């Protein structure tokens, strides 16, 4: 049966709303101000469990009834939480076995949130009883247009090492491997006398005195992602049985939740929803924002998706929580919309005055409505409303980048060539270079159909199955241009090295023979023969059929090729054997994009990397998004109707410093 789609008039504008933190006399003001800001979708009951089930099996829905009714009367739709994200005190007091166990065998106590083991039968039973009660009460409520299962599933509790988890892990392994001999082979337990004779001998990879079995660690990641997903499935199953409203949960696709392989989750969502927060600990947080948005669209297979949470200003959980600059709220929001988001929502509506998040920004700040932040929120609401015609249109990219959670887990394992470099470092550096070239990038899973693309970039795809590699190789043979970076094609699905020269199943296509990794210490600069600089990584490799475009001029791999290009079939495959500095990486990717005929969505007078350009295409029009974070105006070669300022653009579009514009183009190109 086809699943219900999330239906909303235009682009949704909204927030998490936690009315339980406030007296009811505040609620009327909340709703009045929500209407003033243009809020038309709020997420309720996200952390509601102890309010709606104050004692075991005793439900108290009066307050939730009241606020749902008030929101509905005001024309504000509700994205209703199942309320299972954070357990009430009575539950973990009665069932302490629900509390998650860390890898050292110590329990984590309640007092924060998400203090539950994903494999706990007691948690599962109690949570589903709650979901049944919520679905029964609100499954046909006219305000409810979306179900919000739990909250950021796996954010804190993905990896639990308790006995319930051990039992579930064994069941999962038996299902995967069938017999213990197959598991022993898969995990390479011949090493260090680790061979298992019985399933009961297997434990989660609890803290050990030395490095643990990497095959076991990898499978524990897979199991844990599946265990958390099974909680989603169980809740969604109850909701779908009792209600026709579409179901989703909020993902957190990059820097913060490493433990969910969302490629295996995406099909279960009626709409993809993502939460994104700028992380100022990263080198280029704005490019990471764009990457997360492109990855969200990838999970949605190109369909519109929802930005379920972001912040109006500072968060509260980084060491230094930066406020947004004037104009940044609009720019960040439209960066998501440009990349396919049909919802712009925030955590949260009214800034809390108590609790761990009291210093987190909100739509309505502590300062109240007499504040620049509130005025920006209202302005953003107006822009989102004006962009209603954009809803439903899609981004069309000519190039893709491959992203893999399994590679992240496998590459960043305990014993590896260099701890100075992780999987995400390569992904972010590569994406940042593409972003600075102004290229529109689809993010795809390993093995995805590549036929729509002319250029495919593969950063550090450490773990690759033969069949996944074959898709890329066949696509290159048929004429595609690929750029593969080091640490790709290192292990198979069982974390077994593809021996015979690194890059394994990509080796022939790349026309190289990599003999040895030669990482270098942080702070050591490597020179290449073409004048480029690089850091952290080199390899001893020789070109077999490839042309060496540059070699290492110094360092432990001096004389080896560092950058190669191989003609393969009708196509071309580049290989980058080091972490190039940003300018050099940009130059290589620019050459590949040029060769493949891939260009930015429009031309501008701004230097490369200054302005973000993305096109969404609808049935009747196309929309060019231009985001200019720089301190200077930029001019873009586009004609049509500019929606943010309601202006006709006859000649060229001038985008003032720090602003964002959206042009409905005259023709669908
Ligand atoms: C996550 C959670 C929210 C809130 C925000 C704060 O996204 O889903 O409940 O804690 O972080 O940034």
XYZ file of C-alpha atoms and ligand atoms in Angstrom:
681
model
C 0.000 0.000 0.000
C 1.411 3.434 -0.845
C 2.330 5.402 2.241
C 0.667 8.775 2.889
C 2.735 11.794 1.838
C 3.283 14.799 4.066
C 1.031 17.500 2.666
C 1.572 21.149 3.507
C 0.542 24.298 1.739
C 3.827 25.899 0.601
C 7.018 25.665 2.618
C 6.387 24.835 6.262
C 7.693 27.311 8.835
C 7.818 26.126 12.373
C 9.490 24.833 15.472
C 9.577 22.483 18.393
C 7.073 23.819 20.875
C 7.352 22.815 24.529
C 4.283 24.399 26.157
C 4.638 22.077 29.145
C 7.501 24.325 30.277
C 5.106 27.278 30.633
C 1.935 28.262 32.433
C -1.122 28.279 30.257
C -1.475 32.051 30.285
C 1.668 32.148 28.148
C 0.088 29.908 25.507
C -2.228 32.568 24.116
C 0.667 34.925 23.623
C 2.666 32.111 22.021
C -0.036 31.475 19.462
C -0.538 35.152 18.738
C 3.191 35.592 18.111
C 3.426 32.382 16.086
C 0.831 33.833 13.774
C 2.720 37.112 13.643
C 5.865 35.230 12.579
C 4.024 33.020 10.093
C 4.563 29.753 11.987
C 2.297 27.083 10.518
C 3.740 23.800 11.842
C 4.810 22.984 15.388
C 6.273 19.818 16.867
C 4.573 18.971 20.165
C 5.055 16.296 22.816
C 8.664 15.580 21.903
C 9.661 15.138 25.542
C 6.130 14.716 26.856
C 6.181 11.267 28.437
C 6.159 12.217 32.136
C 3.391 14.754 31.472
C 1.011 12.500 29.597
C 1.726 9.323 31.584
C 2.521 10.647 35.055
C 2.084 7.198 36.657
C 2.394 3.806 34.954
C -0.621 3.268 32.704
C -2.361 6.460 33.893
C -2.714 8.897 31.058
C -3.352 12.618 31.395
C -4.075 14.228 28.057
C -6.009 17.303 29.111
C -3.148 19.778 28.632
C -2.159 18.286 25.289
C -5.827 18.304 24.181
C -6.005 21.960 25.136
C -2.910 23.110 23.252
C -3.719 21.003 20.179
C -7.157 22.559 20.117
C -5.791 26.083 20.451
C -3.211 25.529 17.700
C -5.802 24.030 15.406
C -8.143 26.946 15.967
C -5.282 29.261 14.993
C -4.643 27.329 11.766
C -1.305 25.925 12.940
C -0.650 22.287 12.030
C 0.938 19.864 14.476
C 3.776 17.450 13.992
C 2.988 15.254 16.950
C 5.735 13.541 18.897
C 5.181 10.051 20.211
C 6.823 11.290 23.390
C 9.116 8.307 23.834
C 12.456 10.108 23.588
C 12.992 10.601 27.296
C 11.780 8.160 29.920
C 9.855 9.220 33.058
C 11.508 8.653 36.423
C 8.959 5.989 37.435
C 9.960 3.805 34.499
C 13.700 3.616 35.107
C 13.116 3.345 38.862
C 10.945 0.273 38.320
C 13.106 -1.085 35.490
C 16.710 -0.021 36.058
C 17.752 -2.534 33.399
C 16.455 -0.032 30.824
C 19.367 2.275 31.597
C 22.084 2.124 28.951
C 25.465 0.619 29.717
C 28.697 2.244 28.540
C 31.482 0.131 27.079
C 33.258 -0.055 30.445
C 30.232 -1.774 31.960
C 28.977 1.222 33.970
C 25.355 2.272 33.672
C 24.299 5.722 32.595
C 21.783 7.237 34.951
C 18.618 9.171 34.205
C 18.749 12.899 34.793
C 19.530 13.856 31.204
C 17.606 12.456 28.279
C 17.464 9.310 26.138
C 18.477 7.087 29.072
C 17.254 3.867 27.513
C 18.803 0.830 25.911
C 17.551 0.365 22.326
C 17.313 -3.409 22.871
C 15.527 -3.297 26.207
C 12.283 -5.343 26.180
C 10.993 -3.329 29.165
C 11.587 -0.034 27.380
C 10.020 -1.362 24.200
C 6.867 -2.504 25.996
C 6.450 0.733 27.954
C 7.157 2.963 24.969
C 4.718 1.134 22.696
C 2.004 1.328 25.318
C 2.524 5.095 25.296
C 2.482 5.277 21.480
C -0.770 3.277 21.394
C -2.379 5.706 23.816
C -1.161 8.765 21.890
C -2.198 7.316 18.529
C -5.597 6.337 19.856
C -6.232 9.805 21.187
C -4.830 11.883 18.346
C -4.665 9.577 15.310
C -7.507 11.421 13.627
C -7.123 14.825 15.254
C -7.519 17.433 12.497
C -4.465 19.427 13.659
C -2.071 16.495 13.303
C -0.455 16.365 9.858
C 2.690 14.418 10.728
C 3.918 11.931 13.326
C 7.305 12.593 14.868
C 8.666 9.335 16.270
C 10.833 9.850 19.346
C 13.569 12.442 18.801
C 16.952 12.181 17.083
C 16.972 8.454 17.632
C 20.427 7.237 18.616
C 21.766 10.698 19.438
C 23.041 9.715 22.883
C 22.142 6.055 23.380
C 22.990 4.294 20.128
C 25.732 2.101 21.539
C 24.580 0.152 24.561
C 26.713 -2.694 25.949
C 24.301 -4.198 28.524
C 23.153 -7.804 28.750
C 19.923 -7.066 26.857
C 22.060 -5.606 24.076
C 24.360 -8.649 24.181
C 21.379 -10.984 23.748
C 19.990 -8.932 20.861
C 23.438 -8.689 19.254
C 23.710 -12.504 19.240
C 20.308 -12.846 17.586
C 21.327 -10.257 14.988
C 24.617 -12.082 14.328
C 22.938 -15.476 14.033
C 20.587 -13.954 11.503
C 23.462 -12.438 9.531
C 25.885 -15.367 9.565
C 23.742 -18.455 10.126
C 26.488 -20.441 11.839
C 29.376 -19.661 14.100
C 32.058 -20.799 11.644
C 30.885 -18.175 9.161
C 31.007 -15.529 11.885
C 34.528 -16.607 12.845
C 35.634 -16.200 9.232
C 33.922 -12.837 8.866
C 35.536 -11.453 12.009
C 38.931 -12.999 11.354
C 38.934 -14.574 14.815
C 41.920 -16.745 13.928
C 43.824 -13.659 15.098
C 44.741 -13.430 18.832
C 42.949 -16.675 19.714
C 39.532 -15.065 19.407
C 37.667 -18.029 17.885
C 34.125 -18.573 19.205
C 32.591 -22.000 19.747
C 29.090 -20.933 20.899
C 26.890 -17.888 20.325
C 26.695 -17.280 24.082
C 30.424 -16.601 24.178
C 29.951 -13.466 22.078
C 29.654 -10.121 23.847
C 29.233 -6.569 22.663
C 32.701 -5.071 22.162
C 33.044 -3.962 25.776
C 36.192 -2.109 26.850
C 39.242 -4.364 26.610
C 42.886 -4.034 27.572
C 44.017 -3.752 23.982
C 42.487 -2.961 20.619
C 39.301 -4.899 19.976
C 38.358 -7.039 16.991
C 37.564 -4.550 14.185
C 35.094 -6.905 12.501
C 33.185 -7.146 15.762
C 33.267 -3.356 16.175
C 31.965 -2.856 12.637
C 29.139 -5.343 13.128
C 28.296 -3.743 16.462
C 27.837 -0.440 14.633
C 25.563 -2.140 12.104
C 23.647 -3.951 14.819
C 23.254 -0.765 16.864
C 21.909 1.178 13.882
C 19.446 -1.649 13.238
C 18.481 -1.893 16.920
C 17.614 1.802 17.095
C 15.824 1.561 13.758
C 13.753 -1.297 15.116
C 12.441 1.088 17.786
C 11.444 3.467 14.990
C 9.786 0.599 13.106
C 7.891 -0.595 16.138
C 6.534 2.881 16.885
C 5.732 3.542 13.223
C 3.906 0.235 13.002
C 1.597 1.254 15.860
C 1.016 4.681 14.319
C 0.269 3.273 10.858
C -2.143 0.757 12.304
C -4.086 3.462 14.106
C -3.747 6.547 11.910
C -3.411 7.598 8.267
C -1.092 10.500 9.065
C 2.442 10.193 7.585
C 5.288 9.202 9.883
C 8.865 10.405 10.205
C 11.640 11.004 12.683
C 14.298 13.670 12.750
C 17.695 12.507 11.474
C 20.948 14.252 12.242
C 22.936 13.345 9.220
C 26.506 14.360 9.742
C 28.889 15.595 12.309
C 26.918 14.587 15.387
C 25.273 11.223 14.947
C 27.823 8.801 13.591
C 26.033 5.662 14.610
C 23.013 5.496 12.347
C 23.452 4.231 8.785
C 20.652 6.409 7.466
C 20.901 4.822 4.004
C 19.259 1.812 5.638
C 16.656 3.958 7.389
C 15.517 6.249 4.598
C 12.962 3.917 2.986
C 11.042 3.697 6.227
C 10.269 7.421 6.363
C 7.186 8.948 4.763
C 9.220 12.137 4.451
C 12.907 12.663 5.216
C 13.501 15.134 8.040
C 16.849 16.393 9.234
C 18.167 18.524 12.094
C 21.180 20.680 11.447
C 23.275 22.900 13.674
C 26.321 24.856 12.577
C 29.326 23.363 14.269
C 31.955 26.011 14.774
C 34.505 23.402 15.749
C 34.688 22.421 12.073
C 36.915 24.219 9.598
C 34.082 25.334 7.338
C 30.728 25.053 9.129
C 28.742 26.678 6.313
C 29.993 24.218 3.727
C 29.167 21.392 6.148
C 25.642 22.836 6.345
C 25.365 22.615 2.543
C 26.743 19.078 2.604
C 24.222 17.987 5.253
C 21.420 19.487 3.160
C 22.616 17.680 0.027
C 22.890 14.444 1.987
C 19.345 14.911 3.302
C 18.163 15.305 -0.290
C 20.143 12.177 -1.198
C 18.337 10.230 1.525
C 15.076 11.558 0.079
C 16.200 10.377 -3.385
C 15.806 13.903 -4.693
C 12.337 14.536 -3.268
C 11.701 17.558 -1.051
C 12.633 16.982 2.590
C 12.123 18.806 5.868
C 14.585 20.830 7.875
C 13.068 19.784 11.181
C 15.381 21.724 13.463
C 18.052 24.342 13.242
C 18.824 27.353 15.390
C 17.977 31.010 15.125
C 21.235 31.881 16.872
C 23.664 30.183 19.213
C 23.362 26.613 20.423
C 24.377 25.727 23.978
C 26.419 22.551 23.555
C 29.675 23.662 21.935
C 32.577 25.026 23.966
C 31.973 28.453 22.445
C 28.460 29.104 21.169
C 28.551 31.778 18.516
C 25.598 34.012 17.765
C 24.567 34.310 14.111
C 25.578 37.446 12.269
C 22.831 39.748 10.997
C 21.373 38.128 7.870
C 22.824 34.709 8.647
C 19.511 33.292 9.814
C 17.984 33.947 6.400
C 21.090 32.780 4.540
C 21.375 29.522 6.483
C 17.668 28.807 6.108
C 17.650 29.468 2.363
C 20.770 27.317 1.932
C 18.630 24.410 3.092
C 15.641 25.428 0.961
C 17.910 25.836 -2.078
C 18.961 22.214 -1.598
C 15.456 20.843 -1.497
C 14.033 21.546 1.965
C 10.298 22.225 1.928
C 10.226 23.018 5.638
C 12.215 25.477 7.732
C 11.797 24.597 11.395
C 13.683 25.456 14.552
C 14.533 24.206 17.933
C 12.617 25.838 19.582
C 9.732 28.318 19.797
C 10.241 30.150 23.116
C 13.639 30.186 24.799
C 13.526 28.103 27.986
C 14.243 29.845 31.258
C 15.113 26.608 33.027
C 16.724 23.330 32.141
C 19.928 22.399 30.344
C 18.965 24.298 27.198
C 18.178 27.670 28.778
C 21.082 29.264 26.891
C 20.021 27.837 23.517
C 18.577 30.344 21.080
C 14.930 30.156 20.035
C 12.508 31.939 17.707
C 11.258 34.019 20.613
C 14.375 34.939 22.602
C 14.625 35.759 26.308
C 14.735 39.413 25.265
C 11.249 39.115 23.783
C 9.938 40.717 20.630
C 11.916 43.928 21.028
C 14.999 42.295 19.578
C 16.829 42.066 16.271
C 16.551 38.282 16.426
C 12.752 38.360 16.635
C 12.593 40.840 13.757
C 14.778 38.496 11.662
C 12.493 35.583 12.526
C 9.467 37.572 11.348
C 11.313 38.603 8.184
C 12.278 34.981 7.510
C 8.649 33.924 7.993
C 7.624 36.458 5.384
C 10.268 35.187 2.929
C 9.296 31.544 3.483
C 5.679 32.485 2.809
C 6.659 34.313 -0.389
C 8.571 31.210 -1.513
C 5.476 29.013 -1.355
C 5.553 28.395 -5.121
C 9.005 26.783 -4.753
C 7.571 23.885 -2.710
C 7.653 20.617 -4.608
C 10.378 21.687 -7.044
C 13.563 19.639 -7.213
C 17.294 20.169 -7.458
C 18.908 18.580 -10.508
C 22.645 17.909 -10.158
C 25.084 16.828 -12.841
C 27.526 15.391 -10.363
C 27.506 13.240 -7.267
C 29.643 12.487 -4.264
C 29.564 9.075 -2.589
C 29.035 8.970 1.174
C 29.058 5.900 3.402
C 28.439 5.451 7.121
C 30.022 2.006 6.941
C 33.213 3.576 5.594
C 33.128 6.086 8.430
C 32.908 3.264 10.980
C 35.514 1.069 9.289
C 38.030 3.821 8.534
C 37.926 5.386 11.983
C 38.585 2.137 13.811
C 40.928 1.847 16.792
C 44.136 0.778 15.010
C 44.716 2.621 11.778
C 47.540 4.287 9.854
C 46.929 7.772 11.260
C 44.698 9.146 13.965
C 45.324 12.633 12.628
C 42.849 12.019 9.839
C 39.334 10.651 9.941
C 36.779 9.746 7.300
C 34.755 12.934 7.759
C 37.876 15.079 7.353
C 38.246 13.816 3.795
C 34.537 14.078 3.092
C 34.338 17.632 4.389
C 37.511 18.756 2.607
C 36.307 17.318 -0.689
C 32.816 18.712 -0.373
C 34.201 22.120 0.668
C 36.269 22.239 -2.527
C 33.225 21.384 -4.660
C 31.146 23.910 -2.745
C 33.719 26.620 -3.299
C 33.608 25.855 -7.023
C 29.879 26.567 -6.896
C 28.984 23.075 -8.119
C 25.675 21.444 -7.257
C 26.301 18.027 -5.742
C 24.009 15.078 -5.117
C 25.190 12.882 -2.263
C 24.613 9.204 -3.001
C 25.135 5.840 -1.343
C 27.821 3.385 -2.546
C 26.418 1.348 -5.396
C 23.811 3.985 -6.346
C 22.806 4.320 -9.987
C 25.152 6.925 -11.473
C 23.663 7.189 -14.938
C 22.329 10.720 -14.344
C 25.809 12.096 -13.623
C 28.846 13.225 -15.569
C 31.205 13.508 -12.628
C 31.381 11.365 -9.496
C 33.691 12.106 -6.579
C 34.594 9.349 -4.130
C 36.345 10.619 -0.989
C 37.927 7.939 1.207
C 35.448 5.144 0.467
C 37.341 2.848 2.802
C 34.825 -0.008 2.858
C 33.423 -1.091 -0.472
C 31.695 -4.230 -1.672
C 32.717 -5.668 -5.039
C 29.264 -4.990 -6.465
C 29.318 -1.359 -5.299
C 32.761 -0.790 -6.803
C 31.601 -2.391 -10.052
C 28.872 0.227 -10.458
C 31.475 3.001 -10.462
C 33.913 1.099 -12.670
C 31.213 0.246 -15.244
C 30.022 3.838 -15.239
C 33.572 5.074 -15.941
C 33.973 2.485 -18.692
C 30.777 3.874 -20.214
C 32.226 7.402 -20.265
C 31.979 8.865 -16.764
C 34.638 10.924 -14.996
C 35.503 9.804 -11.472
C 37.763 11.345 -8.850
C 38.777 8.869 -6.148
C 40.775 9.917 -3.113
C 43.108 7.914 -0.869
C 41.771 5.416 1.646
C 39.212 4.212 -0.918
C 38.773 0.527 -1.708
C 40.730 -0.624 1.351
C 38.437 -3.285 2.872
C 35.409 -5.324 1.888
C 32.121 -5.653 3.729
C 33.788 -7.910 6.342
C 36.595 -5.421 6.966
C 39.037 -7.703 5.135
C 41.763 -5.882 3.225
C 41.468 -5.942 -0.539
C 45.024 -7.275 -0.977
C 47.181 -6.936 -4.076
C 47.646 -3.158 -3.961
C 45.395 -0.640 -2.199
C 42.259 0.730 -3.793
C 41.416 -2.940 -4.482
C 38.453 -3.094 -6.818
C 39.236 0.413 -8.159
C 42.902 -0.405 -8.872
C 42.658 -1.242 -12.556
C 40.286 1.595 -13.298
C 42.686 4.002 -11.603
C 45.704 2.495 -13.359
C 47.863 2.532 -10.234
C 49.628 0.172 -7.848
C 49.653 1.447 -4.244
C 52.295 -0.438 -2.280
C 52.344 1.242 1.089
C 50.710 3.992 3.137
C 53.101 6.695 4.316
C 51.191 9.072 6.598
C 52.975 12.151 7.876
C 52.766 13.978 11.165
C 50.456 16.950 11.661
C 52.297 20.166 10.898
C 54.594 18.613 8.290
C 54.064 20.172 4.905
C 54.472 18.044 1.782
C 55.516 19.514 -1.567
C 54.300 18.144 -4.886
C 56.181 18.497 -8.153
C 53.437 20.714 -9.621
C 53.922 23.234 -6.804
C 50.907 22.073 -4.757
C 51.136 21.613 -1.013
C 49.631 18.762 0.965
C 49.535 17.392 4.505
C 48.990 14.324 6.673
C 49.062 11.569 4.075
C 51.215 10.170 1.303
C 51.567 6.757 -0.295
C 54.166 4.809 -2.141
C 52.505 4.126 -5.429
C 53.330 3.872 -9.072
C 51.218 4.512 -12.082
C 50.626 1.412 -14.198
C 48.403 2.665 -17.000
C 47.690 6.083 -15.455
C 49.522 9.318 -16.166
C 51.177 10.886 -13.133
C 50.067 14.532 -13.054
C 52.179 15.282 -9.979
C 54.518 13.376 -7.702
C 55.617 13.830 -4.084
C 58.695 16.057 -4.121
C 59.577 15.275 -0.518
C 58.411 13.313 2.495
C 58.340 9.554 2.978
C 56.877 8.884 -0.490
C 59.168 11.244 -2.417
C 59.210 10.236 -6.060
C 55.836 8.430 -5.936
C 52.921 9.657 -7.967
C 50.602 11.845 -5.871
C 47.972 12.693 -8.437
C 47.098 10.499 -11.417
C 44.684 10.369 -14.324
C 43.767 7.215 -16.173
C 41.801 6.843 -19.383
C 39.590 3.802 -18.788
C 37.096 2.590 -21.349
C 35.295 5.669 -22.597
C 35.894 7.491 -19.324
C 38.523 8.937 -17.030
C 39.515 8.190 -13.449
C 41.594 10.539 -11.285
C 43.306 9.466 -8.076
C 44.492 11.778 -5.303
C 46.987 10.131 -2.937
C 47.256 12.869 -0.323
C 45.316 15.539 1.525
C 45.855 18.413 -0.866
C 45.638 21.920 0.459
C 42.259 23.522 -0.347
C 43.463 25.479 -3.383
C 45.175 22.460 -4.940
C 42.179 20.198 -4.292
C 39.925 22.817 -5.838
C 42.171 22.959 -8.905
C 42.058 19.182 -9.443
C 38.294 19.056 -9.021
C 37.881 22.078 -11.303
C 39.878 20.290 -13.993
C 37.786 17.145 -13.627
C 34.532 19.136 -13.664
C 35.674 20.992 -16.741
C 36.617 17.783 -18.502
C 33.240 16.297 -17.597
C 31.356 19.411 -18.666
C 29.962 20.166 -15.222
C 29.505 23.849 -14.370
C 27.893 26.028 -11.641
C 24.191 26.855 -11.909
C 24.917 30.419 -13.136
C 27.797 32.795 -13.737
C 28.731 35.624 -11.410
C 31.364 38.316 -11.137
C 32.329 37.032 -7.704
C 35.571 35.169 -7.209
C 35.207 31.376 -6.905
C 33.772 30.228 -3.639
C 32.160 33.498 -2.613
C 28.565 32.875 -3.560
C 26.349 29.819 -3.311
C 24.217 29.099 -6.400
C 21.649 26.319 -6.625
C 18.707 25.815 -8.966
C 15.432 24.079 -8.102
C 13.212 23.089 -11.010
C 9.447 22.902 -10.903
C 6.920 21.964 -13.559
C 6.376 25.521 -14.716
C 9.407 27.448 -13.588
C 12.903 27.124 -12.275
C 14.262 28.982 -9.242
C 17.824 30.151 -8.877
C 18.907 30.570 -5.251
C 21.821 32.924 -4.676
C 23.325 33.200 -1.221
C 25.970 35.835 -0.687
C 27.680 35.578 2.705
C 30.456 37.958 1.656
C 30.995 41.596 2.593
C 30.566 42.694 -1.036
C 27.672 42.773 -3.472
C 27.815 40.204 -6.271
C 26.249 40.287 -9.699
C 24.680 37.155 -11.164
C 23.763 36.570 -14.768
C 20.062 35.728 -14.453
C 16.748 37.221 -15.539
C 13.272 36.795 -14.131
C 11.341 37.698 -11.005
C 13.276 37.994 -7.749
C 10.947 36.700 -5.052
C 12.556 37.982 -1.816
C 12.416 41.626 -2.920
C 9.557 41.200 -5.433
C 11.606 42.801 -8.208
C 11.821 42.143 -11.918
C 15.377 41.397 -13.028
C 15.824 42.485 -16.606
C 19.531 42.731 -16.856
C 21.479 41.081 -14.071
C 20.815 40.379 -10.415
C 22.777 42.324 -7.823
C 22.843 40.494 -4.493
C 23.854 42.831 -1.658
C 26.449 41.730 0.885
C 25.157 39.171 3.366
C 21.802 38.555 1.685
C 20.012 35.777 -0.184
C 17.851 36.053 -3.284
C 15.648 33.658 -5.248
C 14.887 34.290 -8.899
C 11.999 32.669 -10.731
C 13.650 32.318 -14.110
C 11.922 33.239 -17.294
C 12.427 29.857 -18.872
C 12.840 26.412 -17.397
C 16.407 25.607 -18.304
C 18.731 18.504 19.110
C 17.448 18.077 19.789
C 16.701 19.204 20.405
C 17.638 20.179 21.071
C 18.651 20.656 20.067
C 19.600 21.688 20.632
O 18.566 18.835 17.810
O 16.590 17.366 18.938
O 15.811 18.662 21.358
O 18.276 19.541 22.126
O 19.423 19.548 19.675
O 20.538 22.104 19.678
